[in-house]
Amino acid sequence: EVQLSESGGGLVPPGGSLRLSCTTSGFTFNNYAMNWVRQAPGRGLEWVSLTSHSGDTRYYADSVKGRFTISRDNSNSTLYLHLTSLRAEDTAVYFCAKGPRSGNYYNSWGQGTLVTVSS
Amino acid sequence: AIRMTQSPSSVSASAGDKVTITCRASQGISTYFAWYQQKPGKAPKLLIYAASTLESGVPSRFSGSGSGTDFTLTISGLQSDDFATYYCQQYYSYPRTFGQGTKVEIK
């Protein structure tokens, strides 16, 4: 059974940094692209970033480009998202998500971790 | 970025009703398109991918159609478990984008 579990969320002041983790099991991690998707309170879904199975290719939403960095540790089947220069509008539940190997759509999701940016 | 526009934003329906939700892409995306269901406090659940392919385990009362710019999700015979918010998503290009959501409420 595929399992994804996010951690690392919390309260951080504007301008601060945070690293989110997504631990995985139940599939061959290094065969799959992985994604981060977020959802601000009471709002819709926003795709944030994708990393290819090897980590060589990464894509970002314009809203986070230059501030967030996606990475992965294939030896530990773990996905990361490093958030810097945080803004109030980054407040959201952050989900990690996987789909088919290309990562185009998402059939497995974690439970999400809440990031709150506030002074 | 490709803009995805869903309509309606919300719909009130009764159990047994047929519900149709539409999603329009701001440019052609072929069938690189998916639908999700989300319940409060839960992660989204994939319903349909490639515009019309039902994800394994999803009930057959859900169906999808469309290609290019216009897509439809139909729920035939609404059940109590279907009251939720539905999102469309394109995966034709980066950045991936979602529609704003359609809330299906109990009439």
Coordinates of C-alpha atoms in Angstrom, one line a residue:
Chain A
E1 CA 0.0 0.0 0.0
V2 CA 1.3 3.4 -1.0
Q3 CA 1.8 5.7 2.0
L4 CA 2.9 9.3 2.1
S5 CA 3.3 11.3 5.3
E6 CA 4.2 15.0 5.6
S7 CA 5.9 16.6 8.5
G8 CA 7.7 19.8 9.4
G9 CA 4.9 22.4 9.3
G10 CA 4.4 25.0 11.9
L11 CA 4.2 28.7 12.8
V12 CA 6.9 30.8 11.2
P13 CA 7.3 34.6 11.0
P14 CA 7.2 36.5 7.7
G15 CA 10.6 36.2 6.0
G16 CA 11.3 32.9 7.8
S17 CA 12.2 29.5 6.5
L18 CA 11.0 25.9 7.0
R19 CA 11.7 22.5 5.6
L20 CA 8.9 20.1 4.9
S21 CA 9.5 16.3 4.6
C22 CA 7.4 13.6 3.0
T23 CA 8.3 10.1 4.0
T24 CA 7.0 7.4 1.7
S25 CA 6.6 3.6 1.6
G26 CA 4.8 1.0 -0.5
F27 CA 6.4 1.8 -3.9
T28 CA 9.8 2.2 -5.5
F29 CA 10.4 5.8 -4.7
N30 CA 13.2 6.4 -7.2
N31 CA 11.0 5.4 -10.1
Y32 CA 8.5 8.2 -9.6
A33 CA 8.3 11.9 -10.0
M34 CA 6.9 13.6 -6.9
N35 CA 4.9 16.8 -6.3
W36 CA 3.9 19.3 -3.7
V37 CA 0.4 20.8 -3.8
R38 CA -0.9 23.3 -1.3
Q39 CA -4.3 24.6 -0.1
A40 CA -4.7 27.9 1.7
P41 CA -7.4 27.9 4.4
G42 CA -10.8 27.8 2.7
R43 CA -9.3 28.0 -0.7
G44 CA -8.7 25.7 -3.7
L45 CA -5.8 23.6 -4.6
E46 CA -2.5 25.1 -5.9
W47 CA 0.3 23.0 -7.5
V48 CA 3.6 24.1 -6.0
S49 CA 6.4 22.0 -7.5
L50 CA 7.5 18.7 -9.1
T51 CA 10.8 16.8 -9.1
S52 CA 11.6 14.1 -11.6
H53 CA 12.4 10.6 -10.3
S54 CA 16.1 11.4 -10.4
G55 CA 15.9 14.9 -9.0
D56 CA 17.5 16.3 -12.1
T57 CA 14.5 18.1 -13.3
R58 CA 12.4 20.5 -11.2
Y59 CA 9.4 22.7 -11.9
Y60 CA 7.9 25.4 -9.7
A61 CA 4.8 27.6 -9.6
D62 CA 5.5 31.2 -10.4
S63 CA 4.3 32.1 -6.9
V64 CA 7.1 30.2 -5.2
K65 CA 9.9 30.3 -7.8
G66 CA 13.2 31.5 -6.3
R67 CA 11.9 31.0 -2.8
F68 CA 11.1 27.3 -2.5
T69 CA 13.3 24.4 -3.4
I70 CA 12.1 20.8 -4.0
S71 CA 14.5 18.0 -3.4
R72 CA 14.6 14.2 -2.7
D73 CA 16.6 11.6 -1.0
N74 CA 16.1 8.4 -3.0
S75 CA 18.1 6.4 -0.6
N76 CA 15.6 7.2 2.2
S77 CA 12.5 7.5 0.0
T78 CA 11.9 11.0 1.2
L79 CA 10.7 14.1 -0.5
Y80 CA 11.5 17.6 0.8
L81 CA 10.4 21.2 0.2
H82 CA 12.6 24.0 1.6
L83 CA 10.5 27.2 2.0
T84 CA 12.3 30.5 2.4
S85 CA 11.3 34.2 2.4
L86 CA 7.9 33.1 3.6
R87 CA 4.9 35.4 3.2
A88 CA 1.5 35.4 4.8
E89 CA 0.1 34.1 1.5
D90 CA 2.2 31.0 1.8
T91 CA 0.0 29.9 4.7
A92 CA -1.6 26.6 3.6
V93 CA -1.7 22.9 4.1
Y94 CA 1.0 21.4 2.1
F95 CA 0.4 18.0 0.5
C96 CA 2.9 15.7 -1.1
A97 CA 1.4 13.7 -4.0
K98 CA 2.4 11.1 -6.5
G99 CA 0.8 9.7 -9.6
P100 CA 2.1 7.7 -12.5
R101 CA 5.8 7.7 -13.1
S102 CA 5.6 11.0 -15.0
G103 CA 3.9 12.6 -12.1
N104 CA 1.2 14.3 -14.3
Y105 CA -1.8 13.7 -12.0
Y106 CA -2.0 12.5 -8.5
N107 CA -3.5 9.3 -7.2
S108 CA -1.8 9.1 -3.9
W109 CA -1.7 12.0 -1.4
G110 CA -0.4 12.5 2.1
Q111 CA -2.5 13.9 4.9
G112 CA -0.9 17.3 4.6
T113 CA 1.1 19.5 7.0
L114 CA 0.0 23.1 7.9
V115 CA 2.3 26.0 7.5
T116 CA 1.2 29.2 9.1
V117 CA 3.2 32.4 8.3
S118 CA 2.4 35.0 10.9
S119 CA 4.1 37.4 13.3
Chain B
A1 CA -0.1 29.6 -17.3
I2 CA -3.2 27.8 -18.4
R3 CA -6.3 29.0 -16.6
M4 CA -8.9 26.4 -15.6
T5 CA -12.4 27.8 -15.0
Q6 CA -15.1 25.6 -13.4
S7 CA -18.8 26.1 -13.4
P8 CA -20.9 26.3 -11.4
S9 CA -19.0 27.3 -8.2
S10 CA -21.6 25.4 -6.2
V11 CA -24.6 23.3 -6.9
S12 CA -27.4 22.0 -4.6
A13 CA -28.7 18.6 -5.4
S14 CA -30.6 15.7 -3.9
A15 CA -29.6 12.1 -3.6
G16 CA -30.4 10.4 -6.9
D17 CA -30.0 13.5 -9.0
K18 CA -27.7 13.8 -12.0
V19 CA -25.0 16.5 -11.5
T20 CA -22.9 17.9 -14.3
I21 CA -19.8 20.1 -13.6
T22 CA -17.9 21.8 -16.4
C23 CA -14.3 23.0 -16.7
R24 CA -12.9 25.1 -19.4
A25 CA -9.2 25.5 -20.2
S26 CA -7.9 28.8 -21.5
Q27 CA -6.1 27.0 -24.3
G28 CA -6.3 23.6 -25.8
I29 CA -4.9 20.8 -23.6
S30 CA -6.0 17.7 -25.5
T31 CA -7.0 15.2 -22.9
Y32 CA -4.3 15.9 -20.4
F33 CA -6.9 16.5 -17.8
A34 CA -8.0 15.1 -14.4
W35 CA -10.9 15.4 -11.9
Y36 CA -10.6 15.2 -8.1
Q37 CA -13.0 15.0 -5.2
Q38 CA -12.2 16.5 -1.8
K39 CA -14.0 16.3 1.5
P40 CA -13.4 18.7 4.3
G41 CA -10.2 18.1 6.2
K42 CA -9.1 15.4 3.8
A43 CA -6.7 15.1 0.9
P44 CA -8.1 15.1 -2.6
K45 CA -9.0 11.9 -4.3
L46 CA -8.4 11.2 -8.0
L47 CA -11.6 10.3 -9.8
I48 CA -10.7 10.6 -13.5
Y49 CA -7.6 11.1 -15.6
A50 CA -7.0 11.4 -19.3
A51 CA -10.3 13.3 -19.3
S52 CA -12.4 10.1 -19.3
T53 CA -10.5 7.2 -17.7
L54 CA -12.0 6.2 -14.3
E55 CA -9.4 5.7 -11.6
S56 CA -9.4 2.2 -10.2
G57 CA -12.0 1.8 -7.4
V58 CA -14.0 4.9 -8.3
P59 CA -17.8 4.1 -8.7
S60 CA -19.1 3.9 -12.3
R61 CA -21.7 6.7 -11.5
F62 CA -18.8 9.1 -12.1
S63 CA -17.9 9.8 -15.7
G64 CA -15.8 12.3 -17.6
S65 CA -15.8 13.6 -21.1
G66 CA -14.2 16.3 -23.3
S67 CA -11.0 17.3 -25.0
G68 CA -9.3 20.4 -26.1
T69 CA -10.7 23.2 -24.0
D70 CA -14.1 21.9 -22.6
F71 CA -14.5 19.1 -20.1
T72 CA -17.4 17.6 -18.1
L73 CA -17.7 15.6 -15.0
T74 CA -21.1 13.8 -14.6
I75 CA -22.3 12.1 -11.4
S76 CA -25.3 9.9 -12.4
G77 CA -27.4 9.1 -9.3
L78 CA -25.9 11.3 -6.6
Q79 CA -25.2 9.5 -3.3
S80 CA -24.7 10.9 0.1
D81 CA -21.0 10.1 -0.1
D82 CA -20.7 12.4 -3.1
F83 CA -21.3 15.6 -1.3
A84 CA -17.9 17.2 -1.6
T85 CA -15.9 19.7 -3.6
Y86 CA -14.7 18.8 -7.0
Y87 CA -11.6 20.1 -8.8
C88 CA -10.3 19.9 -12.3
Q89 CA -6.6 19.9 -13.2
Q90 CA -4.6 20.2 -16.4
Y91 CA -1.3 18.4 -16.9
Y92 CA -0.6 19.6 -20.5
S93 CA 2.0 22.1 -19.4
Y94 CA 3.8 23.6 -16.4
P95 CA 2.8 25.1 -14.1
R96 CA 0.1 22.5 -13.5
T97 CA -3.1 24.3 -12.7
F98 CA -6.4 23.5 -11.0
G99 CA -9.9 24.9 -11.3
Q100 CA -11.3 26.9 -8.4
G101 CA -13.6 24.1 -7.3
T102 CA -17.2 23.2 -7.4
K103 CA -19.0 22.4 -4.1
V104 CA -21.8 19.9 -4.4
E105 CA -24.2 20.5 -1.5
I106 CA -27.3 18.8 -0.2
K107 CA -30.5 20.5 -1.3

